[in-house]
Coordinates of C-alpha atoms in Angstrom, one line a residue:
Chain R
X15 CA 0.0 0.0 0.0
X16 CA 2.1 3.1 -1.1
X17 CA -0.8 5.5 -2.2
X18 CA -4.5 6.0 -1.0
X19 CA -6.2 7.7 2.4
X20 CA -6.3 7.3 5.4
X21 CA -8.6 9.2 7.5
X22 CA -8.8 9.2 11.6
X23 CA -11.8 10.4 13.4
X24 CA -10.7 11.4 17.1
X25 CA -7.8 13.1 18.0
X26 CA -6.7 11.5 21.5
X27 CA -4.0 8.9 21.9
X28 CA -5.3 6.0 20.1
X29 CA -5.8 8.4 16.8
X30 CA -2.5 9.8 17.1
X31 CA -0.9 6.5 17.8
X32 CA -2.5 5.2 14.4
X33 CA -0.9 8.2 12.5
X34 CA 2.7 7.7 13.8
X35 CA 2.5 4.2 13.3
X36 CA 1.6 4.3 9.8
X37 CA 4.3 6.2 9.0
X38 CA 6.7 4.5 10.8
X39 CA 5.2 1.5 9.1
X40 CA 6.1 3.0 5.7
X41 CA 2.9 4.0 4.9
X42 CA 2.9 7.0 2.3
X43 CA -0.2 7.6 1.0
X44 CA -2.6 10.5 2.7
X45 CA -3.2 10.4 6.8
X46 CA -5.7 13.3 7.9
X47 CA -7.0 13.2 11.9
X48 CA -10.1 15.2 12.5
X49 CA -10.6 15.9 15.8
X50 CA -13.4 18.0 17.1
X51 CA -10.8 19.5 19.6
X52 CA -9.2 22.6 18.9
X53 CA -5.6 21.8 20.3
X54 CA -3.6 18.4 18.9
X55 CA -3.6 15.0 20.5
X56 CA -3.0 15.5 24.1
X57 CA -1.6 12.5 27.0
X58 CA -5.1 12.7 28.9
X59 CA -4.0 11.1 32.5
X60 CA -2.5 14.3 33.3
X61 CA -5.8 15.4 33.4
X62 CA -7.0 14.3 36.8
X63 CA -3.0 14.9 38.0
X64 CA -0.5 17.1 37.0
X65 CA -1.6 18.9 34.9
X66 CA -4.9 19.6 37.3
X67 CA -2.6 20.6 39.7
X68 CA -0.8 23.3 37.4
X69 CA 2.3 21.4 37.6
X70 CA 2.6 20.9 33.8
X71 CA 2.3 23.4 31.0
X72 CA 0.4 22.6 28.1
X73 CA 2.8 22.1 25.4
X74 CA 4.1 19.1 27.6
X75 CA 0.9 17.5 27.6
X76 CA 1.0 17.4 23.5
X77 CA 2.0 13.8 22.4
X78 CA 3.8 15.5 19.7
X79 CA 5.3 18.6 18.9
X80 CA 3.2 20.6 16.1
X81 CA 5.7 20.9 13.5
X82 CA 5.9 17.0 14.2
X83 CA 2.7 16.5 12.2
X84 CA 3.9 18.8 9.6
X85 CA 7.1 16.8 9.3
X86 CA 5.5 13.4 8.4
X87 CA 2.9 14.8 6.7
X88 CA -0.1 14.0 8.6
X89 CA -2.8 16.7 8.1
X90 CA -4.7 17.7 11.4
X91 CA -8.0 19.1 11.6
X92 CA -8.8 20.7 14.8
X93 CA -12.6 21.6 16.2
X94 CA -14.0 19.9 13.2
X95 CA -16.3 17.1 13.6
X96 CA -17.2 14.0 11.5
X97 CA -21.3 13.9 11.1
X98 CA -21.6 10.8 9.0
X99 CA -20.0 8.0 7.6
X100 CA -21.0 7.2 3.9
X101 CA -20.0 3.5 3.5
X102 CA -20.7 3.1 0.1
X103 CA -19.0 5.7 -1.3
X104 CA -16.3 5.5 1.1
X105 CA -16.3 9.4 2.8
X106 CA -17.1 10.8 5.7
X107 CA -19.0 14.3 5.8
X108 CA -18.1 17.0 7.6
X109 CA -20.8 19.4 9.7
X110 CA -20.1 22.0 6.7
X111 CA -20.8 19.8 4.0
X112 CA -17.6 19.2 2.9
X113 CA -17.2 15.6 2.1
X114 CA -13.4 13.4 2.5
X115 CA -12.7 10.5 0.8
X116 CA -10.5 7.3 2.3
X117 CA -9.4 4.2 1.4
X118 CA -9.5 3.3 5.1
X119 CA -11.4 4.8 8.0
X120 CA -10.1 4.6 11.6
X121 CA -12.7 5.2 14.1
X122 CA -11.1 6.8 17.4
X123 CA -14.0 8.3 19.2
X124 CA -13.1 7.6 22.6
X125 CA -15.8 8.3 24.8
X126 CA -17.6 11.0 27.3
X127 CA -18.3 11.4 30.7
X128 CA -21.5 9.5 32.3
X129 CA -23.6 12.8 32.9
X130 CA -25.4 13.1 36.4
X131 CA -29.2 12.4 35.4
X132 CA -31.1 13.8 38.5
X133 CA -33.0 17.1 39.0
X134 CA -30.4 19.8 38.8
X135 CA -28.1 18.2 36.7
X136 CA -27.8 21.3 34.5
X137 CA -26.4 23.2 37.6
X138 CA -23.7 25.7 36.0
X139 CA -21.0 24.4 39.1
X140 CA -21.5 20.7 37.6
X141 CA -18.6 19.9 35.9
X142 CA -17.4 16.7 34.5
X143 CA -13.5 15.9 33.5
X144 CA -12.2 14.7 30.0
X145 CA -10.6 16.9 28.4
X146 CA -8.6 20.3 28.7
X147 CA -11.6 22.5 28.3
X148 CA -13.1 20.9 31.5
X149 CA -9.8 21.4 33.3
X150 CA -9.9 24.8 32.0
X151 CA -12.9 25.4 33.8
X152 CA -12.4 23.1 36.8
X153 CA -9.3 25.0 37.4
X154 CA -11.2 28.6 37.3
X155 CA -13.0 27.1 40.8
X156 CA -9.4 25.8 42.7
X157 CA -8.9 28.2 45.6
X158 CA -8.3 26.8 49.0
X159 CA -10.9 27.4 51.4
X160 CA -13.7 26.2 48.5
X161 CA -15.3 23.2 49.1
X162 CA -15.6 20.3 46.1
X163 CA -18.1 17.7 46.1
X164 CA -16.6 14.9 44.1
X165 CA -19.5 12.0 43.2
X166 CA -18.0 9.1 42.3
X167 CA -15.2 7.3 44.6
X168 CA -13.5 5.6 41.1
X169 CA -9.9 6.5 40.1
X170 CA -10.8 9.4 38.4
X171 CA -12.6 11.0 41.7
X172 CA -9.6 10.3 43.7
X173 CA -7.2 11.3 41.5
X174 CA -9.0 14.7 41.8
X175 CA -9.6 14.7 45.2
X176 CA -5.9 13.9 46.1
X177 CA -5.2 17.6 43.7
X178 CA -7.3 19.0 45.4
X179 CA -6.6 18.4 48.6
X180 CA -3.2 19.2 48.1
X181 CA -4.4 22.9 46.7
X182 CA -5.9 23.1 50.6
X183 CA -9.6 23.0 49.4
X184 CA -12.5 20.9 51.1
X185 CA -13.0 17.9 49.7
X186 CA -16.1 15.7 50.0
X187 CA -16.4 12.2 48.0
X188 CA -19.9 10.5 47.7
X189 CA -20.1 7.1 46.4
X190 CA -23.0 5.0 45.7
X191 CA -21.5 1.7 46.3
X192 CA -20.6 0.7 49.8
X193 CA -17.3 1.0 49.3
X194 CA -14.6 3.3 47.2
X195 CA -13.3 1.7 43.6
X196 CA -15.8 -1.2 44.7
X197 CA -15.8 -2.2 40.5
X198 CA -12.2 -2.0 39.5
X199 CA -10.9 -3.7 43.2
X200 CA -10.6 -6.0 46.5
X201 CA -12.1 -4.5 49.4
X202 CA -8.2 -4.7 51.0
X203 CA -7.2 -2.2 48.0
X204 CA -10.0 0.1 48.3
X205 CA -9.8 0.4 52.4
X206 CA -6.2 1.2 51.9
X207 CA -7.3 4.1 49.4
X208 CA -10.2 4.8 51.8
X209 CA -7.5 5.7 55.0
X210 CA -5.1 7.4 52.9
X211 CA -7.6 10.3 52.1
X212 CA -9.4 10.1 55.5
X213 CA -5.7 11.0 56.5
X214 CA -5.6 13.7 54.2
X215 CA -8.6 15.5 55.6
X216 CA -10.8 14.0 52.4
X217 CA -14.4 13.2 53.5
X218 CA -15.6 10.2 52.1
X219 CA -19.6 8.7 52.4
X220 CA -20.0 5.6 50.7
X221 CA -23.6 4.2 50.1
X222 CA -24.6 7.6 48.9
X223 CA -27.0 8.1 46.0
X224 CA -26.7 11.3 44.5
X225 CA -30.9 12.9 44.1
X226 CA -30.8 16.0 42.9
X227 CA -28.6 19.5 42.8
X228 CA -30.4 22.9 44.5
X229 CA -29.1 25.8 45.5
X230 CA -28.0 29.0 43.7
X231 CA -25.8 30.1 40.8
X232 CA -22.8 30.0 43.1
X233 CA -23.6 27.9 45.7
X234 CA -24.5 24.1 44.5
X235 CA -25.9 21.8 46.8
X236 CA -26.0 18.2 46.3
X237 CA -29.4 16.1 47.8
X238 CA -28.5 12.4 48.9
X239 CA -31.2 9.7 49.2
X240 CA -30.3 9.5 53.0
X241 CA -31.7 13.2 53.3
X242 CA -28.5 15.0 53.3
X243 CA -27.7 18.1 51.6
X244 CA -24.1 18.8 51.1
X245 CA -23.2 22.3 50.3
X246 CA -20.5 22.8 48.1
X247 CA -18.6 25.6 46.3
X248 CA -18.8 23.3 42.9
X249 CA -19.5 19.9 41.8
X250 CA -17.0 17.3 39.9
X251 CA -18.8 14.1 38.6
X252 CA -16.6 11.2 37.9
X253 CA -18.9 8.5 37.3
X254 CA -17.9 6.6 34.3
X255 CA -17.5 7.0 30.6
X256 CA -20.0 6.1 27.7
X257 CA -17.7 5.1 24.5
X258 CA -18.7 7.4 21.4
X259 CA -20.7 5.1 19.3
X260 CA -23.4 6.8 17.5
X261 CA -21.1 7.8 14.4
X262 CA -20.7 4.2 14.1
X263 CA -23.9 2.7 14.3
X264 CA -25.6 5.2 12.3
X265 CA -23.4 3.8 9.4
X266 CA -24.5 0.3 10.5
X267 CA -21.1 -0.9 12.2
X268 CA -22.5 -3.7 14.6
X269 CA -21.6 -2.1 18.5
X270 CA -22.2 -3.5 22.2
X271 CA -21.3 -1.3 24.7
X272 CA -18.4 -0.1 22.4
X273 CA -17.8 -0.5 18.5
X274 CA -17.4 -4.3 18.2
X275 CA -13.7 -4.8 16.5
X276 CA -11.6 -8.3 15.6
X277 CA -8.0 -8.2 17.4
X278 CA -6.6 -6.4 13.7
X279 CA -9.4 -3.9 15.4
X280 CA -11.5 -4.3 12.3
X281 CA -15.1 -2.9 12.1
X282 CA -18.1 -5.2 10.9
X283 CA -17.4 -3.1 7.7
X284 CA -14.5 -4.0 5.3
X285 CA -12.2 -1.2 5.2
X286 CA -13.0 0.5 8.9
X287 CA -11.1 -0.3 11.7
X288 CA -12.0 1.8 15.3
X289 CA -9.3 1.8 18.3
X290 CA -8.8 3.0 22.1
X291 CA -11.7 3.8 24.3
X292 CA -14.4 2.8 22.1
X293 CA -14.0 -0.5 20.9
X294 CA -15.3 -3.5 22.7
X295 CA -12.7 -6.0 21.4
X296 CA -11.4 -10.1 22.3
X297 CA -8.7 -10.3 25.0
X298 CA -6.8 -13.5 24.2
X299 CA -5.3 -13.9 27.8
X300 CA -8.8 -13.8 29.2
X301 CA -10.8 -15.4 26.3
X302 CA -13.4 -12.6 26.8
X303 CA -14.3 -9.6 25.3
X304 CA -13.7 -5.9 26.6
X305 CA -13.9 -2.3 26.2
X306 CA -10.7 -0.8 28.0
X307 CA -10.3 2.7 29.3
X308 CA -6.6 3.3 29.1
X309 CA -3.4 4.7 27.4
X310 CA -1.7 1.0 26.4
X311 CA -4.8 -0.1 25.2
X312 CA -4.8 3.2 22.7
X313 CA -1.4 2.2 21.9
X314 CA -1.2 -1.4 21.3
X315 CA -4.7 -1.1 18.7
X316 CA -3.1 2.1 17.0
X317 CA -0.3 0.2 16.0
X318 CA -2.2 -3.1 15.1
X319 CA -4.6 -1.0 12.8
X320 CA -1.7 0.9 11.6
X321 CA -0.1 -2.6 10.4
X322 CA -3.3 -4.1 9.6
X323 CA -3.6 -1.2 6.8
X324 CA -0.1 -1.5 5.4
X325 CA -1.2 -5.3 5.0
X326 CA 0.7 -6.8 7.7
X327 CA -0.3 -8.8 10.5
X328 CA 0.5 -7.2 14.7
X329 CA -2.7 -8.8 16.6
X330 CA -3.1 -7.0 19.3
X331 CA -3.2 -9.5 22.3
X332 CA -2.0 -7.8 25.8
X333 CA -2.1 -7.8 29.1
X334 CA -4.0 -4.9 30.1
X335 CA -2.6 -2.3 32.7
X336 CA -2.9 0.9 34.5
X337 CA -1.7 3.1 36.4
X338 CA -2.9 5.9 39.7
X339 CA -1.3 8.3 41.2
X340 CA -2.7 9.5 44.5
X341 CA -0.2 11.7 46.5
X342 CA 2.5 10.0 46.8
X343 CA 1.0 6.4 46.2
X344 CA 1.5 4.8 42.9
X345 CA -0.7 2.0 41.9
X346 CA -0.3 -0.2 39.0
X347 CA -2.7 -2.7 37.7
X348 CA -1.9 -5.3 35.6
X349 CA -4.5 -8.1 34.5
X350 CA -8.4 -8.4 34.6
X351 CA -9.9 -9.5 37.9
X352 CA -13.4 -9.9 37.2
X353 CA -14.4 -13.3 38.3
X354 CA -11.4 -14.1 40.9
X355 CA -12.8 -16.3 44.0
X356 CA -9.0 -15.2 46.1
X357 CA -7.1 -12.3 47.4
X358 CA -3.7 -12.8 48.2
X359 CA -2.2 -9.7 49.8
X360 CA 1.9 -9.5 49.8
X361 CA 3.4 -7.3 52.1
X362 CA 1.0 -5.2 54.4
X363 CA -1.4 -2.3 53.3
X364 CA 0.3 -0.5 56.7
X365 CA 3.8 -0.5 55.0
X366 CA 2.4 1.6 52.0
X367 CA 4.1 -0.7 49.9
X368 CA 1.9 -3.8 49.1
X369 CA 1.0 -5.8 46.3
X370 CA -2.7 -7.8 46.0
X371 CA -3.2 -10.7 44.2
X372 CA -6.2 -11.9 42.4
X373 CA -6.6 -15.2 41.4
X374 CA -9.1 -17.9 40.0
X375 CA -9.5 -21.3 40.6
X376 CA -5.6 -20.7 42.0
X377 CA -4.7 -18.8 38.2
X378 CA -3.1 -15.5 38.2
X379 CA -6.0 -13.3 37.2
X380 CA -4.6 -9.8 37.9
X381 CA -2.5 -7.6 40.0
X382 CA -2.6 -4.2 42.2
X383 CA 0.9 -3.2 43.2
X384 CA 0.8 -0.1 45.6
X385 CA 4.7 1.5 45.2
X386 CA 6.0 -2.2 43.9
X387 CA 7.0 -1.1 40.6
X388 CA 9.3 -4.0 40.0
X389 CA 6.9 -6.5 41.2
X390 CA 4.4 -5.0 38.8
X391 CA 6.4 -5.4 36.3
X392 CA 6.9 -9.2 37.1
X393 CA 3.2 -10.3 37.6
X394 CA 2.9 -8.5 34.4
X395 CA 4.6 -11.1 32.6
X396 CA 3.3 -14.0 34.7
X397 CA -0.3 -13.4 34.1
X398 CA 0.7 -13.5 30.5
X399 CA 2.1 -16.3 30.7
X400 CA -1.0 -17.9 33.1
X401 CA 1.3 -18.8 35.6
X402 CA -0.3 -20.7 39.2
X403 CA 1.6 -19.7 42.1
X404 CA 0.3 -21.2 45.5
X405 CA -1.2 -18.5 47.6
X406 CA 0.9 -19.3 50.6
X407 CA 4.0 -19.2 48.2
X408 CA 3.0 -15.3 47.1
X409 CA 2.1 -13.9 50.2
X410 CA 5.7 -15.3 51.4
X411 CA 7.7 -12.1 51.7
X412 CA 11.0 -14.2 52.6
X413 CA 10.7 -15.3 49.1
X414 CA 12.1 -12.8 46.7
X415 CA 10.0 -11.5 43.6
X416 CA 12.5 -12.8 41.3
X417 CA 12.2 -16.3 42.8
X418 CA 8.7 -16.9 43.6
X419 CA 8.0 -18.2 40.0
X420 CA 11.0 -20.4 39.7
X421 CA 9.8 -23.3 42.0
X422 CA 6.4 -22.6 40.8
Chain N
X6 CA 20.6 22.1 21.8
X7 CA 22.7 19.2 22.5
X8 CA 22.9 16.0 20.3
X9 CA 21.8 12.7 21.9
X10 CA 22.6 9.3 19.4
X11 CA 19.9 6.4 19.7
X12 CA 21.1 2.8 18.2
X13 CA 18.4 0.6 17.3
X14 CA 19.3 -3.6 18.4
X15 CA 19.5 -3.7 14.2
X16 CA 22.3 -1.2 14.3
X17 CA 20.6 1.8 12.7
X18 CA 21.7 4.6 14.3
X19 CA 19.9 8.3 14.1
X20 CA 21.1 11.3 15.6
X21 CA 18.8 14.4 16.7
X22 CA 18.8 17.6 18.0
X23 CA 17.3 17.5 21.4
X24 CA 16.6 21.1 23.7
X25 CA 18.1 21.1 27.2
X26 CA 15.2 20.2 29.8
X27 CA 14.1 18.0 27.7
X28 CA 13.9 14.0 28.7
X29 CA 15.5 11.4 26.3
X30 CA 12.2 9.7 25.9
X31 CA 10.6 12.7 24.8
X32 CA 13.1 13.8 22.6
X33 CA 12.5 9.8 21.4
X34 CA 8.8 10.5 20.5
X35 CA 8.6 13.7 19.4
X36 CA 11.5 12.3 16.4
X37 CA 9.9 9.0 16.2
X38 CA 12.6 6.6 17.4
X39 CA 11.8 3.5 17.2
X40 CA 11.7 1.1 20.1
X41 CA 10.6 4.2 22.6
X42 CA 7.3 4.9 23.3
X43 CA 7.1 6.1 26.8
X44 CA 3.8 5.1 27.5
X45 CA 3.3 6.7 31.1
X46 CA 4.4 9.6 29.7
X47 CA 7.3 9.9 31.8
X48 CA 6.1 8.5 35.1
X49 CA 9.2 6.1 35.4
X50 CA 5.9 3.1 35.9
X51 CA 5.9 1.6 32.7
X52 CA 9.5 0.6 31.2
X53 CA 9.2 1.2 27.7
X54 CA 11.7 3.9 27.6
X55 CA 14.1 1.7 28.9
X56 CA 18.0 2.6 27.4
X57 CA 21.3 0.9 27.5
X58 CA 23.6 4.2 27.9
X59 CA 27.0 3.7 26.6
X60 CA 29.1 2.9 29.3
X61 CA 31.3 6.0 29.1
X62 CA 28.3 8.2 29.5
X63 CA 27.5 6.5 33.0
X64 CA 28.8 8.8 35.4
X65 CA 27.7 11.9 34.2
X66 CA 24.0 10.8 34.7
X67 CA 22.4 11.7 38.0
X68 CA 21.8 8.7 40.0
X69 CA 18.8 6.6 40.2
X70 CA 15.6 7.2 42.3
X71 CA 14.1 4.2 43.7
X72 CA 11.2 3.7 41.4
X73 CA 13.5 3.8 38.5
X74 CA 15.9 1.3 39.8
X75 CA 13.3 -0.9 40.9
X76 CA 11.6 -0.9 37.6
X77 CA 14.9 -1.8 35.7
X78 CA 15.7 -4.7 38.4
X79 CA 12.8 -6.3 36.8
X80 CA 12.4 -5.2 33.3
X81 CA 13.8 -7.6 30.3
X82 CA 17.5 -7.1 29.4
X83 CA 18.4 -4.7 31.8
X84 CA 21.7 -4.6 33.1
X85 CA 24.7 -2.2 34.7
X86 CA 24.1 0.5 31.8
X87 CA 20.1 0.0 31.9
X88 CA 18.0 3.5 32.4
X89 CA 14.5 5.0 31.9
X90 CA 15.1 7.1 28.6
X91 CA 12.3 9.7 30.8
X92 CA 14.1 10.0 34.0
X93 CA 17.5 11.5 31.9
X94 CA 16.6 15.1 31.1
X95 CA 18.9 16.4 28.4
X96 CA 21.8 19.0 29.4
X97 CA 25.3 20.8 27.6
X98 CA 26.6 18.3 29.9
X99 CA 25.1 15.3 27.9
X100 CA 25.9 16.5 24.6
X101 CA 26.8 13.6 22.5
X102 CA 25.0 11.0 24.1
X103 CA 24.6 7.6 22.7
X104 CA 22.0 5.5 24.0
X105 CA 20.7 1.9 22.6
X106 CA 17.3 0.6 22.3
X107 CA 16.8 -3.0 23.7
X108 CA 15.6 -6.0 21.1
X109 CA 12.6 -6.4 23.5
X110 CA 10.5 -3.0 22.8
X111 CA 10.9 -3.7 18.8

């Protein structure tokens, strides 16, 4: 494939990730992103950190440089937006009318925040976070002394509550589920993460349904099903992403809960492929299918597609992972652990230095290390290789990381 | 400006331009060199930046922080020369640097 089009929808990682890796690749036809951003693709777990916290300036959040783009001739256009996919004629139009031809489609739509549906919900001081526009305006509301009520005790809300605690405002997190990060971890995990903010002065209610939002322009107040009304300065929601699908199944690409892609990430439809948060795509270490929210997962399938369209053959099959960073706690997540029936904790959640271990049926499922880098990095590669380590052998400190597989 | 020399385990060899304050696995990146990609974006949690530095260039990096060291202990190939391309933020005094790219992250 030397000549021909190639045209992204999306400009986040996944999208960009697909343009570089054409081109390194040796693709040399046409590559033009549309993103219906106005700045170029952008590392978004920063977002809910650093760069929250002012600690990094744009231009370091840019994946790559502007003139980088111009260089390997990969035409962006910014705040436009793709409003239909014609799949006969093989185009896309855009909101203007103008009409693009490809050869190949990638679909990187990524996804939006899970709005607040309850009365209120179109309260001014509601703010959701996803991209730089709603830091942007999250930051406009950071002086210490104001009080944020953060719904949703996932990553995302801790991430934002462990900012902003540091930047000395009031933090309350409501949670509906009876615990923090109840869907993504152990009970053992999500206590741990549940003390380290109570430490910080972070107020957390759990079992908390959100109702409704009253109060004034300036003053938000959020309504609880156990009659409470917490008055707060502004609201953050952090409650889950829908994948951006609609563009997709208007054209008739089959989607469930994601657009439904092969492990070359191709489409229902010859000649699309979709990547990164949208797709709902087969895990081979898992024999399942998924939809993954995370920066390796935009990676690995912009680099299949990118292959898949210069006719070669990189399945994508990986080990998920992920990565939080709450004050001065680094958590990294390796493996899937829905459906473990075990928890083996190594080392103690006291230490601040732990590692928990979710397996199946005595199979290495998944991993959270808390500050264990290296032993991250390990498990990593035994869960893709569906290692079975005795329980009693892992939680065995006296054993070393680097020998607990050998005898195993 | 300072020049910073990446060999690829095929024994290509490219040499950019990199500005000071910038880190080797952004510099990487932004000049598409293969076999870097810097996932974490320069958190020092995901070893795909990892670099053999040529041994003569050794000493005039600043040592290792914990995470770093701990994340090379266990990464593949990794051995007296082995750094995080993101934790090595370019300097005059790094001018010339020559780095190599590990088979593994091809």
């Amino acid at each position: 494939m030397s000549t021909g089009t190639v045209v992204i929808v999306g400009g986040g990682q996944a999208a960009a990730q697909t343009a570089v890796s054409l081109r390194q690749e040796g693709y040399a036809g046409s590559i033009v992103l549309i993103s219906d951003e106005a700045v170029p693709p952008y590392q978004r777990p920063p977002l809910s950190k650093a760069y929250l916290a002012g600690q990094l300036a744009p231009e370091r959040l840019f994946l790559r440089p502007l003139a980088f783009y111009e260089q390997q001739k990969i035409e962006l256009r910014l705040d436009r937006r793709v409003t239909r996919i014609d799949v006969i004629n093989h185009q896309v139009e855009l909101g203007d009318g103008e009409c693009l031809g490809f050869d190949h489609l990638v679909l990187a739509t990524g996804g939006r925040p899970r709005a607040l549906v309850c009365p209120g919900a179109e309260h001014p001081r509601l703010h959701y976070l996803r991209n730089v526009k709603d830091v942007a305006a999250i930051q406009s509301r950071l002086k210490p002394g104001a009080h944020v009520a953060l719904v949703g005790g996932g990553y995302i809300g801790l991430e934002i509550a462990a900012v902003t605690r540091k930047l000395e405002l009031e933090v309350t997190v409501l949670e509906a589920a009876p615990s923090l990060l109840a869907r993504v971890t152990c009970p053992q995990v999500a206590g741990f993460y549940q003390r380290e903010h109570e430490a910080h002065g972070v107020n957390i209610r759990c079992g908390v349904m959100v109702t409704g939002i009253d109060g004034d322009e300036t003053h938000p107040a959020l309504l609880t099903g156990d009659h409470q009304r917490i008055e707060a300065d502004f609201i953050v929601a952090g409650i889950g992403l829908l994948p951006n699908v609609e563009l997709a199944m208007t054209a008739g690409i089959i989607c469930d809960n994601g657009i439904v892609v092969d492990e070359e990430c191709r489409t229902s439809v010859p000649r699309i492929y979709a990547v990164g948060d949208c797709t709902q795509h087969p895990n081979s270490v898992y024999q399942t299918r998924v939809r993954l929210e995370s920066v390796p997962n935009a990676i690995e399938q912009g680099k299949t597609t990118a292959a898949a369209i210069c006719g070669k053959s990189k399945p994508y099959r990986a080990v998920p992972w992920f990565w939080s960073d709450q004050y001065d706690i680094k958590l990294q997540t390796a493996g899937l652990n829905r459906g473990y029936d075990e928890v083996v904790i190594r080392g103690t959640p006291e230490s601040r230095s732990f590692a928990a271990y979710y397996l199946q049926a005595g199979r290495l499922l998944a991993v959270d290390a808390i500050n264990r880098p290296a032993e991250f990095t390990v498990a990593k590669s035994w869960i893709a290789e569906g290692l079975r380590i005795p329980a009693a052998r892992l939680a065995d400190e006296s054993i070393t990381v680097k020998n607990l597989a050998a005898a195993a | 400006m300072s020049k910073a020399t990446y060999i690829e385990h095929n024994g290509t060899i490219r040499t950019i331009e990199v500005d000071d304050g910038l880190s080797l696995m952004e510099a990487a990146v932004a000049n598409m060199i293969p076999g870097i990609d810097g996932d974490c974006g320069g958190a020092a949690a995901c070893a795909t930046c990892h670099v053999h530095v040529a041994e003569e260039w050794m000493d005039k990096l600043p040592a290792m922080e914990a995470l770093e060291q701990s994340m090379l202990d266990m990464a593949a190939d990794s051995d007296h020369c082995s750094r995080l391309a993101c934790q090595i933020k370019m300097s005059t005094k790094l001018d010339g640097i020559i780095v190599r790219t590990p088979v593994g992250q091809h």
